[in-house]
Coordinates of C-alpha atoms in Angstrom, one line a residue:
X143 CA -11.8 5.9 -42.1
X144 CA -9.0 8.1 -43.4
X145 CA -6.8 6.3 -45.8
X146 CA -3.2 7.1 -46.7
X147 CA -1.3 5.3 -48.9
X148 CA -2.8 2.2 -49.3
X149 CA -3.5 2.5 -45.4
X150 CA -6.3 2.6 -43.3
X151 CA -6.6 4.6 -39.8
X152 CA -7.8 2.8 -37.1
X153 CA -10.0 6.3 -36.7
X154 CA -10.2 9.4 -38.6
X155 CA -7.9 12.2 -38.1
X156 CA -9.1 15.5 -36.9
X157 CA -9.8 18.6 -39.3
X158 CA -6.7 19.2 -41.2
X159 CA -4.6 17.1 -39.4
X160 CA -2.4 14.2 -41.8
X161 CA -1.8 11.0 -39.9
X162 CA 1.8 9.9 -40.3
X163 CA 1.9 5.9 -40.2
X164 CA 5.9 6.0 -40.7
X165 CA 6.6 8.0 -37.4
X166 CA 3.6 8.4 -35.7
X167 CA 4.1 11.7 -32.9
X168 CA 5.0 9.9 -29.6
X169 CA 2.6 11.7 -27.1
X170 CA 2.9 9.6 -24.2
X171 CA 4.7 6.0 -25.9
X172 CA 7.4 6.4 -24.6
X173 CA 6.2 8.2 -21.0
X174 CA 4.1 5.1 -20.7
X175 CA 7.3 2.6 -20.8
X176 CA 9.8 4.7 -18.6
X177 CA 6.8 5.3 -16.2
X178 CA 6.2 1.3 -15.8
X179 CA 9.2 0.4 -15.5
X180 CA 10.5 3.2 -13.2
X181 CA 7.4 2.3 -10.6
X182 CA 8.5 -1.5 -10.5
X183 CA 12.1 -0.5 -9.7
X184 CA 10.7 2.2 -7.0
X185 CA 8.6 -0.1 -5.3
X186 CA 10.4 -3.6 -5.1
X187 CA 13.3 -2.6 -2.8
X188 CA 11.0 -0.9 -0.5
X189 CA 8.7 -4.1 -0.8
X190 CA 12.1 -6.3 -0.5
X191 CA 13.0 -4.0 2.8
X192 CA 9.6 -4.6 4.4
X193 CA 9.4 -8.8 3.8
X194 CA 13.1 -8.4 5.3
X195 CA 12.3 -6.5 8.1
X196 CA 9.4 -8.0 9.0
X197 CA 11.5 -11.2 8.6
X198 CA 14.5 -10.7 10.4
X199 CA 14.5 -8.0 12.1
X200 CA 10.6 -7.4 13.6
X201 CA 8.7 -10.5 13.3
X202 CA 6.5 -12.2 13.1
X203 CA 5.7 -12.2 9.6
X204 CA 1.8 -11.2 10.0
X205 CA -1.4 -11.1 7.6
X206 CA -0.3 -7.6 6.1
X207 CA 3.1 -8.3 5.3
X208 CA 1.5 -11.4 3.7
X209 CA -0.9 -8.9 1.9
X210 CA 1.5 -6.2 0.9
X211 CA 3.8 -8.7 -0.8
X212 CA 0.0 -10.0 -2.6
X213 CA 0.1 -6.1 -4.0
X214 CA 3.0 -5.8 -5.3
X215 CA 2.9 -8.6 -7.2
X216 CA -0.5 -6.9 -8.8
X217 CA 1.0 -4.3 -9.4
X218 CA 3.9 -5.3 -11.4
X219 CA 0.9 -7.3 -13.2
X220 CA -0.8 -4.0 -13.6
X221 CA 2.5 -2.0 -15.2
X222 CA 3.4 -5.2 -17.5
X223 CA -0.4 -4.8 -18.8
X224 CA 0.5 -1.4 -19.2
X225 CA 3.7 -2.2 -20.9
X226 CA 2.0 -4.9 -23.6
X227 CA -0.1 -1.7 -24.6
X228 CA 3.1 0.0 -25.4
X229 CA 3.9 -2.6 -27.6
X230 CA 1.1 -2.2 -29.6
X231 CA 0.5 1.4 -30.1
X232 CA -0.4 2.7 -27.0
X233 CA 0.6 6.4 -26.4
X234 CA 0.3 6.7 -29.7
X235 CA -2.4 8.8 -31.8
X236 CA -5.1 6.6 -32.9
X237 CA -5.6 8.0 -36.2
X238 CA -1.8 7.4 -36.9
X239 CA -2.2 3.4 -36.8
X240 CA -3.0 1.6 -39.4
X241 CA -5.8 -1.1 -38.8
X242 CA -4.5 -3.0 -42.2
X243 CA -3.8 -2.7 -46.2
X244 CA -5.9 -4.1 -48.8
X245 CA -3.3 -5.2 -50.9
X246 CA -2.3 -8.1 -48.7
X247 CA -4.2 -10.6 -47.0
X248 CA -1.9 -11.6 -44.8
X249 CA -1.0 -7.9 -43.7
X250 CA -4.7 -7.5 -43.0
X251 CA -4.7 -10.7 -40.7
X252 CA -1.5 -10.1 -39.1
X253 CA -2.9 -6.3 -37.9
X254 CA -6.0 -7.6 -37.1
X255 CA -4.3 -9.5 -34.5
X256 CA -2.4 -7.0 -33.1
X257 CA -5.5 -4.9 -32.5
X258 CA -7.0 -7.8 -30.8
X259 CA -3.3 -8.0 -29.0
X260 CA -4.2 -4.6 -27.8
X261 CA -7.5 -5.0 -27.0
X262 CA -6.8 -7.8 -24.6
X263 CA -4.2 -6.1 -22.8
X264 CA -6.4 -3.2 -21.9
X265 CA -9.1 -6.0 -20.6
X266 CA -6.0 -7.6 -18.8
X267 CA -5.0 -3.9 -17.6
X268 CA -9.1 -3.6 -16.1
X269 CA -9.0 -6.8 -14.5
X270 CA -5.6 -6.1 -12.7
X271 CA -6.2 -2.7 -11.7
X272 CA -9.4 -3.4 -9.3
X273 CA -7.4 -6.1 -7.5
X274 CA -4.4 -4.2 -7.4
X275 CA -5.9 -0.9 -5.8
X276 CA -8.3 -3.1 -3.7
X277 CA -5.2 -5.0 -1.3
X278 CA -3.2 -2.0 -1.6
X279 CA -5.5 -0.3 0.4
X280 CA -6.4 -3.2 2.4
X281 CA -2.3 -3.3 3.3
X282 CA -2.7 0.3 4.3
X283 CA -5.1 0.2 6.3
X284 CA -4.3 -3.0 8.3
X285 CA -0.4 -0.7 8.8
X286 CA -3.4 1.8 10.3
X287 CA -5.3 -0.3 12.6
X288 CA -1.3 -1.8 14.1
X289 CA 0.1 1.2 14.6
X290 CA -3.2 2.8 16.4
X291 CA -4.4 0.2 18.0
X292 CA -5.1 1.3 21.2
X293 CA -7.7 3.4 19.5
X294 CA -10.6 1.7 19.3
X295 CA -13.0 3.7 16.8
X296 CA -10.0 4.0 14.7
X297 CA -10.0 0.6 14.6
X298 CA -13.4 0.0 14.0
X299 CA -13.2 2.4 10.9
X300 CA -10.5 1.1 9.6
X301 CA -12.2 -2.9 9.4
X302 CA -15.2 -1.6 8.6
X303 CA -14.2 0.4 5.5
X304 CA -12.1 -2.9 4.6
X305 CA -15.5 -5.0 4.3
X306 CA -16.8 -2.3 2.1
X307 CA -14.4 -2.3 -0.1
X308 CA -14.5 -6.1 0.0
X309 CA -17.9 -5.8 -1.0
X310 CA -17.5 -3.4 -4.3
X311 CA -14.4 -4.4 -5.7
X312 CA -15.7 -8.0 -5.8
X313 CA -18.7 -8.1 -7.7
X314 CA -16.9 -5.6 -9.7
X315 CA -14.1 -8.1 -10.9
X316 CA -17.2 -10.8 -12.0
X317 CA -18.5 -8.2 -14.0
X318 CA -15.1 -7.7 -15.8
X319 CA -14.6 -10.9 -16.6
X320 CA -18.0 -11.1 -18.1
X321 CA -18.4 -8.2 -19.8
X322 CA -19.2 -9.3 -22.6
X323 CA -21.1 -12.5 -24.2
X324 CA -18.9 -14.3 -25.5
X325 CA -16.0 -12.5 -23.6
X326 CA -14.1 -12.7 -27.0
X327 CA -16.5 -9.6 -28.4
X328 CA -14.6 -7.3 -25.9
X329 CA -11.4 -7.4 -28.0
X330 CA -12.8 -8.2 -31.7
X331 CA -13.9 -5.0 -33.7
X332 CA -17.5 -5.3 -35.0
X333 CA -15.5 -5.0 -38.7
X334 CA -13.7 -8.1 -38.7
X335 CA -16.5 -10.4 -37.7
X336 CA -18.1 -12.8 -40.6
X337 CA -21.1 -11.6 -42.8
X338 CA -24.0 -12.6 -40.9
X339 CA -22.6 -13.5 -37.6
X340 CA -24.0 -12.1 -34.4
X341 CA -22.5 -9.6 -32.5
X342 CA -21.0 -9.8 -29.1
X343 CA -23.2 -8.5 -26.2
X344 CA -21.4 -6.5 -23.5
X345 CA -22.1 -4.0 -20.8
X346 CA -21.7 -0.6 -20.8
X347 CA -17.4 -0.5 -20.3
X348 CA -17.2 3.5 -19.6
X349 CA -19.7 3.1 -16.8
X350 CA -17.6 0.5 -15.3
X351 CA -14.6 2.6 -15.9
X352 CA -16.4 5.5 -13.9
X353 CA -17.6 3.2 -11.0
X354 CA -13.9 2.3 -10.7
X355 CA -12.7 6.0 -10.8
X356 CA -15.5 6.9 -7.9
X357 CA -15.0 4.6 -6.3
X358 CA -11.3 4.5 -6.0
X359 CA -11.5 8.0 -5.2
X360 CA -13.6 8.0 -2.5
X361 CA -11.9 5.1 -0.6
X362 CA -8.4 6.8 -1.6
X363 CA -9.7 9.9 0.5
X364 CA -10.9 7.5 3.5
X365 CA -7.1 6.1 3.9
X366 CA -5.8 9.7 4.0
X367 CA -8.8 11.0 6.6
X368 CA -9.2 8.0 8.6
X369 CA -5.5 8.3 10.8
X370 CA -5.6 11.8 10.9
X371 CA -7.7 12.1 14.2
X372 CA -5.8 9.6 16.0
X373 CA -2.5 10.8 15.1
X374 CA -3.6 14.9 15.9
X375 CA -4.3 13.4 19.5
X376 CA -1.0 11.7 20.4
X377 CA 2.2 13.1 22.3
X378 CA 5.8 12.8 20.3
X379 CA 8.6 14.5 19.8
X380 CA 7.9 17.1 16.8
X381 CA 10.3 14.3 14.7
X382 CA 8.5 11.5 15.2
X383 CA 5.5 13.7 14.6
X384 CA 7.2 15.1 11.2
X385 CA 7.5 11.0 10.3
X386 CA 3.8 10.7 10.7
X387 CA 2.4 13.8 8.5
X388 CA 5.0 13.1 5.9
X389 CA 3.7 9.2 5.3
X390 CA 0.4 11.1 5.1
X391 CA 1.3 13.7 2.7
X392 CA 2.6 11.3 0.7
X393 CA -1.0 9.5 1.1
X394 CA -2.5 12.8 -0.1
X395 CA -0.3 12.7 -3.4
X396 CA -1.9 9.3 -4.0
X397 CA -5.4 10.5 -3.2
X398 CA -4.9 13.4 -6.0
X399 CA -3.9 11.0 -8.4
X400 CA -6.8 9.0 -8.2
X401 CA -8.6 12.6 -8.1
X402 CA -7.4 13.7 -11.0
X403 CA -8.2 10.2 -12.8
X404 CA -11.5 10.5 -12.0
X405 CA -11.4 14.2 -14.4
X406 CA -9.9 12.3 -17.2
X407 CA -12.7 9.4 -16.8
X408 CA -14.9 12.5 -17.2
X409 CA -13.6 15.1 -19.7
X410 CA -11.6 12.3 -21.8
X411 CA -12.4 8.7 -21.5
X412 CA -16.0 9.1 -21.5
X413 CA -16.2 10.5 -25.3
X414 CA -12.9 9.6 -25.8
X415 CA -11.8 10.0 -30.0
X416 CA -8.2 9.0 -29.1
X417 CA -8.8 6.2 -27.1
X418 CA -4.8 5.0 -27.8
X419 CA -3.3 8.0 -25.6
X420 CA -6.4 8.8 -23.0
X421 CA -6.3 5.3 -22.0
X422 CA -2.5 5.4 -21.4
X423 CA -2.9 8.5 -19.2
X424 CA -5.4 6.7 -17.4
X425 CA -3.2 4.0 -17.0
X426 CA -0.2 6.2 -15.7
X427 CA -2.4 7.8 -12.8
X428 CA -3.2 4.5 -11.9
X429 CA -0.2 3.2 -11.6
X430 CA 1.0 6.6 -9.4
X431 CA -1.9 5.9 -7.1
X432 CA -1.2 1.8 -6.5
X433 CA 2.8 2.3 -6.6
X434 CA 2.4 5.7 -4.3
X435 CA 0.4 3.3 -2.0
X436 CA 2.4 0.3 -1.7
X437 CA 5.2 2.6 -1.1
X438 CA 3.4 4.1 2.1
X439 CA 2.5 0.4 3.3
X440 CA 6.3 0.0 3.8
X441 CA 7.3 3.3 5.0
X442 CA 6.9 1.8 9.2
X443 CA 9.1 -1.3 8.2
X444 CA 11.9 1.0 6.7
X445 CA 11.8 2.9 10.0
X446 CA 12.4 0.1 12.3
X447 CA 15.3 -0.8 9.7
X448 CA 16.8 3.1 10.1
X449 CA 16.1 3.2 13.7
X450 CA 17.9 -0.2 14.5
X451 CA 21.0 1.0 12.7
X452 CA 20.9 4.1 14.9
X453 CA 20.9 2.5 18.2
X454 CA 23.2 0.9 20.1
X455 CA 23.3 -2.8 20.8
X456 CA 21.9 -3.1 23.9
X457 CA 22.2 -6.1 26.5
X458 CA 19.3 -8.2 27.6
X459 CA 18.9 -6.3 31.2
X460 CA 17.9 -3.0 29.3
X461 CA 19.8 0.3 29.5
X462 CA 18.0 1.1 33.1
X463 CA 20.0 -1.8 34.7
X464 CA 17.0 -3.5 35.6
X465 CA 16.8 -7.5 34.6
X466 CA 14.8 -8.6 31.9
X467 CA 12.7 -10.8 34.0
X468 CA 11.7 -7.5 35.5
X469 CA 11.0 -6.3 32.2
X470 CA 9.0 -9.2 31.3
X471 CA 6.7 -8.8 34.3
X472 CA 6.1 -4.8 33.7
X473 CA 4.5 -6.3 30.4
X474 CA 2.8 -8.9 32.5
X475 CA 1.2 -6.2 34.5
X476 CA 0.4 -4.1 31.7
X477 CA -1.3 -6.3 29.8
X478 CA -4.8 -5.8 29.0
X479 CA -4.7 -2.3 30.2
X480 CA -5.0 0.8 28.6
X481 CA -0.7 1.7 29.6
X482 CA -0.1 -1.4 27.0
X483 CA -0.1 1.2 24.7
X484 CA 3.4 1.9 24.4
X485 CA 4.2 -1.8 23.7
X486 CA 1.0 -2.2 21.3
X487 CA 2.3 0.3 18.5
X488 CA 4.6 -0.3 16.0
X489 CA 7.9 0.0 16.4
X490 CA 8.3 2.1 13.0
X491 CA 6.5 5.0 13.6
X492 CA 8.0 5.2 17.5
X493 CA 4.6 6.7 18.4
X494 CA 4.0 7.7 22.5
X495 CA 0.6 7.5 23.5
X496 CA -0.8 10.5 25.5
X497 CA -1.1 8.3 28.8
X498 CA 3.3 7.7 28.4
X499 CA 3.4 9.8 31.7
X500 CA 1.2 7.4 33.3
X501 CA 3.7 4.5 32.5
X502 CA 6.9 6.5 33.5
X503 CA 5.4 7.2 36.6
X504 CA 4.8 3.4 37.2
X505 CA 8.4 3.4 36.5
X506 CA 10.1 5.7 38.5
X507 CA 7.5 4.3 41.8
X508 CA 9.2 1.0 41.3
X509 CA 12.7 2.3 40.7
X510 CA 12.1 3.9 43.7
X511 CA 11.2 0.9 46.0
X512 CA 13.6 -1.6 44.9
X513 CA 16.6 0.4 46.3
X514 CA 15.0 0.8 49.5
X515 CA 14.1 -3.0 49.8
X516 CA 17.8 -4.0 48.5
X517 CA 19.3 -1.5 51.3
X518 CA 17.1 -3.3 53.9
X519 CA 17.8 -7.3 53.7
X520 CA 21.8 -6.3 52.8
X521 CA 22.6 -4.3 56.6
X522 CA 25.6 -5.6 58.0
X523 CA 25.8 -6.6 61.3
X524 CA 25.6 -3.9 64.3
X525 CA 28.0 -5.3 66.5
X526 CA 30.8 -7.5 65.6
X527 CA 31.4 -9.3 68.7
X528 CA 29.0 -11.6 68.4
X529 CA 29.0 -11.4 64.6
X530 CA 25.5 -11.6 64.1
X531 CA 23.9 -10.5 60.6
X532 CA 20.8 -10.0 60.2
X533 CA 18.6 -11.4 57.0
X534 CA 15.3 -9.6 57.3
X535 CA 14.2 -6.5 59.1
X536 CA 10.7 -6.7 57.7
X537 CA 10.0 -10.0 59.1
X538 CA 11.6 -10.6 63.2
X539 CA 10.0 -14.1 63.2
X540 CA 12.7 -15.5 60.7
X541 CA 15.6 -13.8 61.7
X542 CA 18.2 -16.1 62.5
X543 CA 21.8 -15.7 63.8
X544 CA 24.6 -17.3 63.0
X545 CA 28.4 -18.0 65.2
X546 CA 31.6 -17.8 63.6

């Protein structure tokens, strides 16, 4: 280890390079704590709009809301591990911190600790990060299967790649919080343990790092694809359609994140010699992907919240004048059919299915009759000297006169 001053590197420095323990070079300290702090205040008001929304505006309060609300509260988990790396050392070079001095005892136990402080955050950070992506997806895709639900392969994807997920990131997470034997040998450097004591025995970290990275990337891409089909197939005007493609575009900057954290599991973490700032850039695409994520998870909410303060408050009997018992039997009659459709999707996307002129023609046919009808039973009398009116021209048998 290089040794400066009475001080030794946590690693050595490369060829010709002089570590500087005074003021180490801030590669990505400071990036990393304006980075974390910046997501949390991105995502909790959109989080904040959506529980609102959902509340008080669109309810009921259903399973994903209850889901998405489980997210963020991993991922501000997820940027406060982040954040206790900051604290000690991360986004600096590793060579540049000291591990401790010889000269005190009590310098050397106090540093010691701080590297274990470090070490623990960054198992914290692992644990975190596979529940955090893992609901944040979940809350995307149960957003999918609402707001195309009329589309039943679509659907069946969407559960279907939920279970599978289900069934990596959980084994996963045991194997974190074993991964090593005691679980204490993950953060204690093999120098500090006692003469003769027995090391630690742990699994290989940087393949579980990898799995994580695949993994994430691969389900990342699955969220973008999986709507796209569906959404190419329905009618809308071209702004509703521009709503759709930008809440998946802004999936697709997600899914290059986790892309291009899979190249740093590869080209950096992998062999890493500076494990200080490749694990912080690791970090920071991480918490781009989850916080990018959550973000899209709420987008529908905020759109019933914009497109309620654009319309007009409307009465009970609709803006077509008919009542709202009318209403409520057109639902009736819709039900379990494939024209339920338009009441089926979410109100945040304002989606029409491609079978809306079906429906307005089922409209117009009974706008139509219920003129005619109301013309019929309201004729006035045809003569008024014997000031007869009659009730029902449909039906003879019951017509009944009456004298004045």
């Amino acid at each position: 280890m290089q040794r400066r001053d009475n001080i030794t590197a946590a690693a050595p420095p490369p060829p010709g390079v002089t570590p500087n323990f005074a003021q180490p070079e801030d590669v990505l300290y400071t990036i990393n704590l304006v980075t974390q702090v910046a997501g949390i205040a991105l995502v909790t008001p959109f989080v904040i709009m959506r529980v609102l929304v959902k509340r008080y505006i669109s309810p009921p309060f259903l399973i994903e809301d209850h889901i998405c609300v489980l997210a963020w509260v991993l991922s501000t988990c997820y940027s406060v591990t982040a954040i206790m790396m900051y604290k000690f050392g991360g986004g600096y070079h590793v060579w540049e911190l000291d591990v401790w001095t010889y000269a005190n005892f009590l310098k050397e136990h106090q540093l010691t600790q701080i590297m274990h402080r470090r070490q623990k955050a960054l198992y914290a950070d692992t644990l975190v990060y596979g529940l955090n992506a893992y609901f944040t997806k979940v809350a995307l895709l149960l957003v999918i299967a609402r707001v195309f639900s009329s589309f039943r392969k679509t659907r069946i994807v969407t559960f279907v790649m939920i279970g599978g997920m289900a069934f990596y990131y959980l084994p996963m997470l045991f194997l974190k919080m074993n991964v090593c034997n005691p679980i204490s040998g993950y953060w204690t450097p093999l120098a500090t343990l006692a003469p003769g004591a027995t090391p630690a025995r742990c699994l290989n970290q940087r393949s579980m790092f990898v799995a994580d990275t695949i993994i994430s990337a691969i389900t990342d891409t699955a969220v973008l694809v999986i709507p796209i089909p569906a959404s190419v197939s329905l009618r809308m005007p071209w702004q509703r359609r521009l709503k759709v493609w930008s809440m998946l575009g802004l999936g697709g900057v997600a899914t290059a994140a986790s892309i291009v954290r899979l190249v740093v599991v590869f080209t950096s973490i992998q062999e890493s010699e500076d494990q200080t700032v490749d694990f912080v850039r690791f970090n920071l695409l991480g918490t781009a992907e989850v916080s990018i994520g959550l973000i899209c998870a709420c987008l529908p909410a905020i759109n019933i919240l914009f497109s309620r303060a654009k319309q007009p408050s409307r009465s009970p009997s609709g803006s077509d004048g008919t009542s709202r018992s009318a209403y409520l039997h057109r639902l009736k009659f819709l039900r379990g059919s494939r024209l339920q459709t338009a009441t089926d999707m979410t109100l945040g996307t304002g989606i029409t299915p491609a079978n809306q002129d079906a429906i307005q023609t089922v409209n117009n046919r009974r706008n139509e009759i219920q003129p005619d009808r109301t013309r019929q039973t309201q004729r006035p009398a045809a003569a008024a000297g014997n000031h007869t009116v009659v009730r029902d021209s449909q039906n003879p048998e019951t017509n009944q006169q009456e004298s004045v």
